[in-house]
Each structure stands twice: as C-alpha cells, then as structure tokens.
Coordinates of C-alpha atoms in Angstrom, one line a residue:
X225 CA 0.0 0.0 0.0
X226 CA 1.4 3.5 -1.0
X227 CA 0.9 4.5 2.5
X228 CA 3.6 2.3 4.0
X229 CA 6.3 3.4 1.2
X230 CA 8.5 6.2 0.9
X231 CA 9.0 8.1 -1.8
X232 CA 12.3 6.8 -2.6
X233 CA 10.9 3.2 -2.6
X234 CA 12.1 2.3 0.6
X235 CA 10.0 -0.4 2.3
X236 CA 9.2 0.0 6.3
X237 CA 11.7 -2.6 7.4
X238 CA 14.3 -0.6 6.8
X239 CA 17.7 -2.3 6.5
X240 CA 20.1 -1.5 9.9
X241 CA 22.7 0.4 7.2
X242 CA 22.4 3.6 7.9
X243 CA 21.5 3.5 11.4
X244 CA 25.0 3.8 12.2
X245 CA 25.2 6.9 10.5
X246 CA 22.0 8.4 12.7
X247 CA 23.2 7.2 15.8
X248 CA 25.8 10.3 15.6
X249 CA 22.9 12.8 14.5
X250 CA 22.9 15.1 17.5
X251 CA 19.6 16.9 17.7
X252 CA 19.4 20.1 20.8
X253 CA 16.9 22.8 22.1
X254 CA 19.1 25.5 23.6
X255 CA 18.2 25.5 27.1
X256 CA 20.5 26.1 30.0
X257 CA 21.6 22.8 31.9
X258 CA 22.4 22.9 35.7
X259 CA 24.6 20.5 35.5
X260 CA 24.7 16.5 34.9
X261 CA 22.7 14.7 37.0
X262 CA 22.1 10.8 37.7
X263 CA 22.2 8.4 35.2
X264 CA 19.5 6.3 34.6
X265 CA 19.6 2.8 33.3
X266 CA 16.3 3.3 31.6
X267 CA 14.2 6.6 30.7
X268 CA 10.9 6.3 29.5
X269 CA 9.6 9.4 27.7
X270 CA 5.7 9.9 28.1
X271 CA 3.5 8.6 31.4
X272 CA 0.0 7.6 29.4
X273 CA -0.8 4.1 29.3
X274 CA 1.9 2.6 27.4
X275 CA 4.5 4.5 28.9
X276 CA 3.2 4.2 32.1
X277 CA 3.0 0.4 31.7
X278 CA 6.5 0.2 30.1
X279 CA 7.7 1.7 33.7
X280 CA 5.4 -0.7 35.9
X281 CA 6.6 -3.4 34.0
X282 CA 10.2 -2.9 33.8
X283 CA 10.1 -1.8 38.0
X284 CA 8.7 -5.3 38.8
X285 CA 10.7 -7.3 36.0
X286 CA 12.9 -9.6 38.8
X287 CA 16.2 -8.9 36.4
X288 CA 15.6 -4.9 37.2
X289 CA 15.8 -4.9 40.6
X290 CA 19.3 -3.2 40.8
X291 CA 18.2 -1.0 37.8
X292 CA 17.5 2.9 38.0
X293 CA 14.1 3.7 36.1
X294 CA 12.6 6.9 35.4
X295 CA 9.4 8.1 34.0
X296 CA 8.2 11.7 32.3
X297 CA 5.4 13.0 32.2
X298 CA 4.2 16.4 31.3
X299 CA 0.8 16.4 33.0
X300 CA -0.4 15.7 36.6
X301 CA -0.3 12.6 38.7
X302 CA -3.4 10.9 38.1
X303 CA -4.7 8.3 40.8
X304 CA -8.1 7.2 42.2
X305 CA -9.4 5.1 45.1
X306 CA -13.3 5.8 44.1
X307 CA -14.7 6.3 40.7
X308 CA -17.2 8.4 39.8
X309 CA -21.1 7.0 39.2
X310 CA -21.1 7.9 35.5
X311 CA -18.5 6.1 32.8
X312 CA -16.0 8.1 31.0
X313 CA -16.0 8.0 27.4
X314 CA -12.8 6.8 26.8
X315 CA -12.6 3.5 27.2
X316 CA -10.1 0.8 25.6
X317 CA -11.1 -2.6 24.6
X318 CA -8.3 -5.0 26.3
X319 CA -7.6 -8.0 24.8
X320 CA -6.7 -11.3 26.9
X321 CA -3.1 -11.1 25.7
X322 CA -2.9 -7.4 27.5
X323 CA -5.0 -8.3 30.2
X324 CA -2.1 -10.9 30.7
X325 CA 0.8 -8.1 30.3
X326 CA -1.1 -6.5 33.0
X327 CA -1.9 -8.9 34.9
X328 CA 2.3 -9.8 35.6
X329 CA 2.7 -7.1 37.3
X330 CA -0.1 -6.5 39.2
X331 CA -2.3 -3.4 37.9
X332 CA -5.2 -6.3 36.1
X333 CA -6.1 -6.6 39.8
X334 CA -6.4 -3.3 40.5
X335 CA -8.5 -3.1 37.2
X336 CA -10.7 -5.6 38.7
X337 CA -11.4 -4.0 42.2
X338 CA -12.7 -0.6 40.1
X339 CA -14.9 -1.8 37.0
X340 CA -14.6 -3.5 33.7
X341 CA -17.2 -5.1 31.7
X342 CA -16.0 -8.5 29.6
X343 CA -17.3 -9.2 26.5
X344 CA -17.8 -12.7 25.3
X345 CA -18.9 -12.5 21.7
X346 CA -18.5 -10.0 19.0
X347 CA -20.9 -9.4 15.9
X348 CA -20.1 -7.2 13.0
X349 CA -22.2 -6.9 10.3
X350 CA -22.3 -5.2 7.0
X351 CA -25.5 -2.1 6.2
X352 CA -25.7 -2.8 2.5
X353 CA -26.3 -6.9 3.0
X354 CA -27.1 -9.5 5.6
X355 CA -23.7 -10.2 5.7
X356 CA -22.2 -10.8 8.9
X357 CA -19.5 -12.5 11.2
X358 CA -19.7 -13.9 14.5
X359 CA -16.7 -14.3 16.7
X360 CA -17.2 -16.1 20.3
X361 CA -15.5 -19.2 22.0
X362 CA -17.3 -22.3 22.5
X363 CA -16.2 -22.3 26.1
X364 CA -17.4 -19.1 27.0
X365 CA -14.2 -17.4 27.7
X366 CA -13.6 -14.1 27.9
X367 CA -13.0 -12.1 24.5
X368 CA -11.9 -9.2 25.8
X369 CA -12.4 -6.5 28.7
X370 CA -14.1 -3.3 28.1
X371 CA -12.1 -0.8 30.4
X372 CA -12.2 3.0 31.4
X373 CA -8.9 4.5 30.0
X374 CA -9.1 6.6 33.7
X375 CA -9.3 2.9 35.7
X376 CA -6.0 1.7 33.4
X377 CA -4.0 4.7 34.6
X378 CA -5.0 4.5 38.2
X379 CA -4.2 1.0 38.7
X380 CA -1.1 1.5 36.5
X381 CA -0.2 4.7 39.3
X382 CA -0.7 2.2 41.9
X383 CA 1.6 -0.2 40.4
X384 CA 4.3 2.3 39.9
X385 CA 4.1 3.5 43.7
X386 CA 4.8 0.1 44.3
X387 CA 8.2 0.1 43.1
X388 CA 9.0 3.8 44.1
X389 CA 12.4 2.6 44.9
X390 CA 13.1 1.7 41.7
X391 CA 11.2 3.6 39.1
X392 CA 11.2 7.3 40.0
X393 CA 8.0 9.4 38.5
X394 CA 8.3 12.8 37.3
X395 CA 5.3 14.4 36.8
X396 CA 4.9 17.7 35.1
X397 CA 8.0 17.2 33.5
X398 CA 8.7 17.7 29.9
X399 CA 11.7 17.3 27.6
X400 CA 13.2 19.8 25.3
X401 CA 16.2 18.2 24.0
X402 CA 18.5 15.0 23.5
X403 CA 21.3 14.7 23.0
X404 CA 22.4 11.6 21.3
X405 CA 25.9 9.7 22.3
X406 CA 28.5 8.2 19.2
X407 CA 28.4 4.1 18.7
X408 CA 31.8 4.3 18.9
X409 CA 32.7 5.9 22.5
X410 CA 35.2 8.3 23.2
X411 CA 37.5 9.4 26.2
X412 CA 35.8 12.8 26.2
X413 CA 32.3 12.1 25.2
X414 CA 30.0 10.5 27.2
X415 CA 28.1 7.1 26.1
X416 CA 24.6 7.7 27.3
X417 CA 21.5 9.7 25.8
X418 CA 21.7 13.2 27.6
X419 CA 17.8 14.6 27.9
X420 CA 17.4 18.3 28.4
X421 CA 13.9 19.3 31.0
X422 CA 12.2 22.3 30.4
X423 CA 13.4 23.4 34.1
X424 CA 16.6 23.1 33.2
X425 CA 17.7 20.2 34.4
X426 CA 20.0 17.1 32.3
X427 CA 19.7 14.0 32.8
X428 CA 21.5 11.1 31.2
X429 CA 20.2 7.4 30.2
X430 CA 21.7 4.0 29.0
X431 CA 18.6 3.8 27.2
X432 CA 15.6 5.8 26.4
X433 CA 12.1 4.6 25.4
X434 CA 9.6 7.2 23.4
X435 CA 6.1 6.6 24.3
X436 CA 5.6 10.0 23.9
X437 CA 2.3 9.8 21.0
X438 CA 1.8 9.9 17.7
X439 CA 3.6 13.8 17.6
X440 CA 6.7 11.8 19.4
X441 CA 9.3 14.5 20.3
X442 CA 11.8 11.1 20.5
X443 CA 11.0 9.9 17.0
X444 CA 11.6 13.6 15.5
X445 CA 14.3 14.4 17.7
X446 CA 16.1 10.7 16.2
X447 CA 15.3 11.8 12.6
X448 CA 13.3 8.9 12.4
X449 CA 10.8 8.9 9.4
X450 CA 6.9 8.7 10.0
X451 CA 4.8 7.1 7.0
X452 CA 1.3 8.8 8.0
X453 CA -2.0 9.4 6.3
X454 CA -5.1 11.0 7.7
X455 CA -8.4 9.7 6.9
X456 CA -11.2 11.6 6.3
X457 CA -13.1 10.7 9.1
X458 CA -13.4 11.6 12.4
X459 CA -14.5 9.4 15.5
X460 CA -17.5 10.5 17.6
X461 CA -17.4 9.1 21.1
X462 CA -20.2 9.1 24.0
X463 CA -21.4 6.9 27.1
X464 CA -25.1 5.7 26.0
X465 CA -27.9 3.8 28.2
X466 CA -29.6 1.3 27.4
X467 CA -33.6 1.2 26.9
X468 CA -33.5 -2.0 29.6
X469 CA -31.0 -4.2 31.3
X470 CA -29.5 -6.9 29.6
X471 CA -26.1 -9.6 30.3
X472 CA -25.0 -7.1 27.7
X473 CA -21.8 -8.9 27.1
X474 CA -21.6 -8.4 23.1
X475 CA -19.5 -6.0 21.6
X476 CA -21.2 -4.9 18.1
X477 CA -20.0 -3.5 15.3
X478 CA -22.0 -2.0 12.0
X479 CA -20.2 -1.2 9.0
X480 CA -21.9 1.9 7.4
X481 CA -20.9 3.4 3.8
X482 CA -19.9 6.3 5.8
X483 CA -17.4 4.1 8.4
X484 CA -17.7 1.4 10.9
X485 CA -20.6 2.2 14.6
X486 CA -19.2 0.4 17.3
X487 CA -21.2 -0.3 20.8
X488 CA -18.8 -1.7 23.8
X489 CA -20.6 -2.7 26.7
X490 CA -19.7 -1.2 29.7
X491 CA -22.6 -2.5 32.2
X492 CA -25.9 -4.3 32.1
X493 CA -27.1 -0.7 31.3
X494 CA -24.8 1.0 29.7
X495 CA -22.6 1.1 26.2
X496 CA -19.5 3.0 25.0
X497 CA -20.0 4.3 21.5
X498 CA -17.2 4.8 19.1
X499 CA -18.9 6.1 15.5
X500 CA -16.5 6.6 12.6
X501 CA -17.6 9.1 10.2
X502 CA -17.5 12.1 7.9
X503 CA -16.2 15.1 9.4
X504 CA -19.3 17.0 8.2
X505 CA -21.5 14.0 10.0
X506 CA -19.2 14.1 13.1
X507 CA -20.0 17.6 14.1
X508 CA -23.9 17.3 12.9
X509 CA -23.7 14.4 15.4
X510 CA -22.1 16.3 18.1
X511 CA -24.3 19.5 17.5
X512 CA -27.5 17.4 17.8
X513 CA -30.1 17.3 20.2
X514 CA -30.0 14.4 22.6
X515 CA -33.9 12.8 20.7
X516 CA -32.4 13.3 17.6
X517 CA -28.8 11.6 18.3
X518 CA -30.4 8.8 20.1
X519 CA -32.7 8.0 16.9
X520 CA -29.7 8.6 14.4
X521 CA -27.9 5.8 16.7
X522 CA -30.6 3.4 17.0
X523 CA -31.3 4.0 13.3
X524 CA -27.5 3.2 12.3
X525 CA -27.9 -0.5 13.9
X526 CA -30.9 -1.2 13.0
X527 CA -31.8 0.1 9.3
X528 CA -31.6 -1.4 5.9
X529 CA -31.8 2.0 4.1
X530 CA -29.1 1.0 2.1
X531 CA -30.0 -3.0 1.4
X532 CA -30.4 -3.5 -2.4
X533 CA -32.6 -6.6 -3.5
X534 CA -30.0 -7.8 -6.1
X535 CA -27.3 -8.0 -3.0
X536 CA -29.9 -9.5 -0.7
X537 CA -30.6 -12.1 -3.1
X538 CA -27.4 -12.8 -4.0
X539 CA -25.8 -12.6 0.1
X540 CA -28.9 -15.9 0.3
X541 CA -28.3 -17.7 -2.4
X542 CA -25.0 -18.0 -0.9
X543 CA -25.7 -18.4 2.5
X544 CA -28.2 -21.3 1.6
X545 CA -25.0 -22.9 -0.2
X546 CA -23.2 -22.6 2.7
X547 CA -25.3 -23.9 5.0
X548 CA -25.7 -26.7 2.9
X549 CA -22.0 -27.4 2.8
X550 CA -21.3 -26.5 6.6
X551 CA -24.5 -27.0 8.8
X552 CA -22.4 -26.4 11.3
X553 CA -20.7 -23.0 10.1
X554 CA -24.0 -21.3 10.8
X555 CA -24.3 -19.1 13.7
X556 CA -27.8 -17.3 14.9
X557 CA -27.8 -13.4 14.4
X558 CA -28.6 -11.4 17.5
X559 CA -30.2 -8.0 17.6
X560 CA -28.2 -5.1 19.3
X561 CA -29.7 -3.4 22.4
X562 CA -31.8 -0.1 22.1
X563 CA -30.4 2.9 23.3
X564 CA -32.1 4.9 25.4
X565 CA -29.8 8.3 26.2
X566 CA -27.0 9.7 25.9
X567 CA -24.8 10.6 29.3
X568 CA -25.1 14.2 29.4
X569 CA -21.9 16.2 28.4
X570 CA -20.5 13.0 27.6
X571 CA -20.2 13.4 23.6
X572 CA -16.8 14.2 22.2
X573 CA -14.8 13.8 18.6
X574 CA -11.1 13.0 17.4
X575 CA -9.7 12.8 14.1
X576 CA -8.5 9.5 12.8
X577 CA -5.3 8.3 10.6
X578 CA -2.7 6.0 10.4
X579 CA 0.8 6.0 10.6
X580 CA 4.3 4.0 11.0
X581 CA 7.6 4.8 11.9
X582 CA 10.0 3.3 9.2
X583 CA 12.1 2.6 12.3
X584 CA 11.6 1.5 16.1
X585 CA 15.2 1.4 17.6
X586 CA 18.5 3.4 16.9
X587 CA 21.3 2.8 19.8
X588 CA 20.0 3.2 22.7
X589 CA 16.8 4.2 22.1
X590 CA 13.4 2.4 21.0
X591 CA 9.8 3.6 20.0
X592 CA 6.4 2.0 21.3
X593 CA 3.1 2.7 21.5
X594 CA 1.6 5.4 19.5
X595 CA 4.8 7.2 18.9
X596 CA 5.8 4.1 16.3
X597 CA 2.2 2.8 14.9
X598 CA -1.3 4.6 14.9
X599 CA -3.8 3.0 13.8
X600 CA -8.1 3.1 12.7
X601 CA -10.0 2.3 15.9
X602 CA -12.5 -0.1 13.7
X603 CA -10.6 -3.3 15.5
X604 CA -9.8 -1.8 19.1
X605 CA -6.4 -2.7 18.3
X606 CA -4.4 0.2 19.3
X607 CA -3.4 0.1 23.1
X608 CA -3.1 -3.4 22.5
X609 CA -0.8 -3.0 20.0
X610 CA 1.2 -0.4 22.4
X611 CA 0.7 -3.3 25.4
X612 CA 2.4 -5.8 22.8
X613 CA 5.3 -3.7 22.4
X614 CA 6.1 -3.4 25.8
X615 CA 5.6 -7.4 26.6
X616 CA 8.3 -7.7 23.5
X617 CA 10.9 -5.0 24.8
X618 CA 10.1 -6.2 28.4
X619 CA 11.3 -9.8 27.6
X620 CA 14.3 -8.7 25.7
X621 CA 15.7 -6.1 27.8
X622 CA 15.2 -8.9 31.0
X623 CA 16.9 -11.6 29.1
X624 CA 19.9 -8.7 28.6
X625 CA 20.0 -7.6 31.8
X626 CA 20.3 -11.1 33.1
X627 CA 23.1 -12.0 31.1
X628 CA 25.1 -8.2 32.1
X629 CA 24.4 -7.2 28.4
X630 CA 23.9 -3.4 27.6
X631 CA 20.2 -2.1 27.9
X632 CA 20.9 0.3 25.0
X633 CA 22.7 -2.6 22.7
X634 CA 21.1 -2.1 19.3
X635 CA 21.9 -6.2 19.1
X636 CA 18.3 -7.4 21.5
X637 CA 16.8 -3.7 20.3
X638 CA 16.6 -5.0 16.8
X639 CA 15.5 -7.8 17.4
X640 CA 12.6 -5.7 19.4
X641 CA 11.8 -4.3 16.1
X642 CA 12.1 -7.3 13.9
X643 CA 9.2 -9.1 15.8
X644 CA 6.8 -6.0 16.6
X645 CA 7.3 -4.8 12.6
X646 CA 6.0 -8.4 11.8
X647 CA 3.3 -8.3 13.7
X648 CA 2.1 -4.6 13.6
X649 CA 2.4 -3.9 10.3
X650 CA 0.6 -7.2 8.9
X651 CA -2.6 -6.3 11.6
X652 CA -2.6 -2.8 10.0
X653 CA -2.8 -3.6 6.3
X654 CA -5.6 -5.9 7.3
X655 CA -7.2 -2.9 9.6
X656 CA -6.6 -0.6 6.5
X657 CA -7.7 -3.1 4.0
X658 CA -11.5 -3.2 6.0
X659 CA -11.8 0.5 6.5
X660 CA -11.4 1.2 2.6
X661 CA -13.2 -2.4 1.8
X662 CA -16.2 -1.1 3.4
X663 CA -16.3 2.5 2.8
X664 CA -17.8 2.1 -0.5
X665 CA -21.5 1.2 -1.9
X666 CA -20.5 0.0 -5.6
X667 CA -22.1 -3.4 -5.5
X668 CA -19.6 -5.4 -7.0
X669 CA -17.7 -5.0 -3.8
X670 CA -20.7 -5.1 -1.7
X671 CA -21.3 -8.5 -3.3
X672 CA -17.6 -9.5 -3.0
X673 CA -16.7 -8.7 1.0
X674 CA -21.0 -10.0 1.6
X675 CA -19.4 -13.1 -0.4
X676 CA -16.3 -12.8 1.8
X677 CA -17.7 -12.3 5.1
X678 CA -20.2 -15.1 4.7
X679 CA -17.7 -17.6 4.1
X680 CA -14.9 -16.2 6.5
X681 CA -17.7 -16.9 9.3
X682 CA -18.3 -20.5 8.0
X683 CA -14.8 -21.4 8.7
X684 CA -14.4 -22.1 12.2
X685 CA -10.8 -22.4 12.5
X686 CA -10.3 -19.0 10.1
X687 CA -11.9 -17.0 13.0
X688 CA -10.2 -18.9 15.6
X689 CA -6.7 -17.7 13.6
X690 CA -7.8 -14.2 13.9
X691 CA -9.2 -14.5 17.5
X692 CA -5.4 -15.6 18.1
X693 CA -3.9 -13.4 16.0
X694 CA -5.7 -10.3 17.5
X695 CA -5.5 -11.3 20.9
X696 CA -2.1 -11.2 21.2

C-alpha cells in the first residue's frame, strides 16, 4: 500500500545500514543545563498508558531490581481510590493477551477491584447486506475486557508506587532536547542519551524509550521517518444507556458506507459508542439534540436504508449454499440493544489516521506505542498494540539484563523491532484493507466482502486464527 512506502521506494523494514550513521545525528533545544545529573539505566519518555506500563513493567521485572528507572510525564499525577457514578467515554477494549501483560505485574487486579465489563462475543455486520460475522469461544471465555482509560491509569499509578524505589516518577516534566551519544565511545564524550527538561535540568540514560504519542518528540528528535495518512473521518465518542438491562456482554460493530458504529458494553445498562464518520456527519452528530442523536444511533444499527434486492438475493443464495456445505458454520444473528440516552456532556470527537515509523530502535533508544504505529479504531487494536510492544521489549531487555548485556545494545533492540514490525504492520494492512473495503457502496464489492464475510464466518478455524492473531 502506498501509505507504507517512501518516496524513494524504501520499504518500512528498513535495513540496519544507515542507522549507524543516525546514531551520531545530534539533535538540541538550547536550554540552560544545571549541570549533569544521575544516570538512569532506563528513561521512558511519556507517562499515558503505554508509557506508564512500560515503567510498571520494567520496576517489577525480577532482572531490574538493581536498575535505576525513570518516568516523564508532562501532566499531573493521576490516581483514584473511588470512581465516579457515571463512565467516562474513553474506554479501551483489552484484549486477553494485555490483560495478561497487565496482569504480571499486578495493575489487572487493581483493574478488577474498580470496574470493567467483559465481553464474550462479537458481531459485526455489513449495512448494504445481511452479511455478517460472528466471533465467540465455544467455552465461553472471555473475548476481551471493556475498560475505562481513567481505571487503566490508576491502577497503573498504583503499580508504579509500588516500586518507588526503583522507578522514579516525574510528573509535570517535559523534555526539550537530547542529545544523542557516538556508537563508537570516546574518552571525552559521554556514552549515554543526555535529555534536556524544560526546568533546566540534564539528565543522562543508557537507554531511552519514546512513548511520547503519535507527535513523538523522540522519533523527531532521532530523525526517524513517519509514514502517515489522515483519513477523512473523524470518531464521535459518548457513554449511551440502554432502553432495559441486559447480560450485555456483546461487543457490536456495524459497517456503514460512511465508516464502521461500534457499541462496547460497559454495564448491564450501559454502552461505550465509538462512531466513525465524515467530518461534516461528526460535528452534525455532536451538535444534535439528545432525541435526535439517540434516533440517528438506533437507526445506524438497525436500518436497511441502504440494502439492495440484487445484493440481498445474492448474500442468500450464498448463504443457503453454505449452509448446505457447513451446517455447522452457521451461527444465529442477535439484535443489538436499544439505546435509550446519551450521558449528558458526555459526547466528544477525534480525528482518525494511520501512521508508522520506518524505524523502532536506533542505539539506545526504542519507540512504542503510538509514537511508532497509529492505527483506525475499527478493530480496538491500538493500546493493544502499544501493550504488545512493551511485553516484547520487556522480555528482551530482562533476558539482557540477566546476562550483564547493555540495555541500549542495538543487538536485542533490533531484534525488538524485527518481531513488533512483523506483527504490527501485517494487523494494519488488514485494519486498512477493511476500512477502505467497506467505505464504498459499488455493488460489485458489496457482493464480494458479503461473499467474503459469509464464508470467513463458516470457517471455524479461520476465525479462531484471527481471535489468536488479534489477541495477542
């Protein structure tokens, strides 16, 4: 895909020449230093989730124990022993391979004592056909978690208090520089990354980690290309109740000409909506009165406006073929709850793109999160893409500092990069191939992905493949 090539033809798994080369690029915000200070073993630049996780993780990783951590982050401490009634809207869906991530450390418990709402099957549909796929385990496992981003960081801030003697927080603390060391040390240089705070203070680090967003100050400061493309849609976000209580433990998903409706349960009463649309519809949507949004909600799940008998009788012909081939490959469409209002104040918008940095590691430093892959929210996959990162660096930098290897060793970082590029980048062509499969109408491909969908949710062991795949 164009998207993911440079305009010099260079694919994103870039070869390690040249890296050499950067690793002497010095990049530096005047600012007046008092002085060098401590060095750290490990920085990590940016305290939202997946920097904040990187930290926890590393501070109760048994190899670490003798290691000096710190964490940055420009805005305020953020930690709560009582939530409050309502449900914020953001909310990420966790898969079980993060919940895991979490759990080794501790903060999945803390996630537990607040709230979270699992979800044990997930339907997604197609508006211009009967088409549609369900995922679910036949043991009735857990598919995923439904989780307040606000609960995630307070357990996450719990975690990290934990392990105050070895991971130091700085909150309200932002970087304004870095200055990066040669590969090849000399007597009058020093090895480590030297960061620059806005106060004025230097500090120095074997290693620094960017988890500082999708505007990464690391990545630009490390002259490290981003492949990005906006989309033109935006996502509207709210907290909606539901007309009566249900188990509510389906996640549903509606693909629209205009982009994908998402509802994610968050109680027996309550749903998390994530709408992906026009910008023009976005703020109509936000603008609305609360009757009117409710119906143009309701109306999104549950009309056939844009059905077309030709599709219709095609999407059955072939479904009846199926079914004759696969009895078993059926599975029994549910209806999505009603909503009933929205949570006051509770609407809000974000633009949506994608992007990919060409590279994740130079020496002695490594990208994760957001500041190395952004991706469409139609899959939920993005914290959980950050999370994978950091159970990937987590292992490799343990297995170094176990064997008295250096943290900032391009050696274990690239291989950090070989396995998350792998991984990443194959979810997000898939991600990107849906969002442009279904934005469109023309009914060849509303015939071919009905055709598709039908047949992907016949084939048992194809879902189970991307269950895996997506969980991890």
């Amino acid at each position: 895909m164009a998207v993911w090539v440079s305009a010099g033809g260079c694919g994103l798994l870039s070869p390690i020449r040249g890296r050499l080369r950067a690793a002497v690029l010095a990049w530096r915000v005047p600012v007046r230093a008092a002085g060098t200070g401590l060095v750290y073993d490990v920085v990590v630049s940016g305290g939202g989730m997946v920097g904040s996780a990187m930290a926890a993780a590393l501070g109760h990783d048994v190899h670490f124990r003798e290691k000096k951590i710190l964490l940055l982050e420009a805005g305020p401490r953020k930690v709560s022993d009582s939530l409050p009634e309502s449900y914020s809207n953001r909310v990420s869906s966790i898969s079980p391979g993060s919940a895991t991530l979490l759990s080794s450390f501790g903060a999945w418990d803390h996630v537990c004592s607040l709230r979270f709402k699992p979800f044990r099957r997930m339907q997604v549909w197609d508006a211009c056909s009967e088409a549609m796929i369900i995922f679910d385990k036949n043991n009735l496992e857990d598919m995923g978690y439904v989780v307040e981003n606000d609960v995630i960081m307070s357990a996450l801030t719990k975690q990290l208090d934990a392990v105050s003697d070895r991971v130091e927080v700085l909150y309200r603390s932002r970087a304004v520089g870095y200055t990066w060391p040669l590969t090849c040390h000399l007597s009058d240089t020093s090895p480590w990354v030297k960061i620059d705070l806005a106060d004025g203070r230097r500090l120095e680090t074997k290693l620094l980690i960017g988890a500082d967003g999708q505007n990464s100050m690391v990545r630009k400061a490390a002259g490290i290309q981003n492949m990005h493309y906006q989309y033109d849609q935006s996502a509207v976000v709210a907290t909606l109740h539901l007309s009566e209580a249900t188990d509510n433990n389906v996640a549903w998903q509606r693909f629209l000409p205009s982009g994908p409706i998402a509802l994610l349960p968050l109680s027996d009463t309550a749903s998390s909506l994530v709408w992906s649309t026009s910008h023009e519809h976005a703020s109509d949507l936000l603008s609305m009165d609360e009757e009117s949004f409710v119906d143009t909600i309701n109306s999104a799940f549950w009309s056939n406006l844009h059905h077309s008998d030709f599709i219709d009788t095609a999407g059955s012909v072939f479904r009846s073929a199926i079914s004759l081939l696969m009895p078993s490959g059926t599975a029994t469409r549910q209806l999505p709850p009603s909503i009933a209002r929205v949570e006051p104040k509770s609407r809000a918008v974000f633009p949506l793109g994608m992007g990919h940095a060409t590279e994740y590691v130079r020496h002695r430093m490594a990208l994760i999160g957001d500041a190395a892959h952004r991706v469409h929210p139609l899959a939920g996959q993005g914290v959980n893409m950050g999370f994978g990162d950091i159970a990937c660096l987590t292992h490799h930098l343990s297995t170094a500092a176990f064997n008295g290897k250096d943290l900032g060793s391009i050696k274990h970082l690239l291989q950090f990069e070989t396995e998350r590029q792998r991984h990443n980048l194959s979810l997000m062509a898939a991600i990107d191939l849906l969002k442009r499969l279904y934005s469109t109408s023309v009914a060849p491909f509303v015939l071919l992905r009905t055709w598709g969908l039908q047949t992907t949710n016949a084939l048992s062991p194809v879902k189970e493949q991307i269950m895996s795949f997506a969980s991890k």
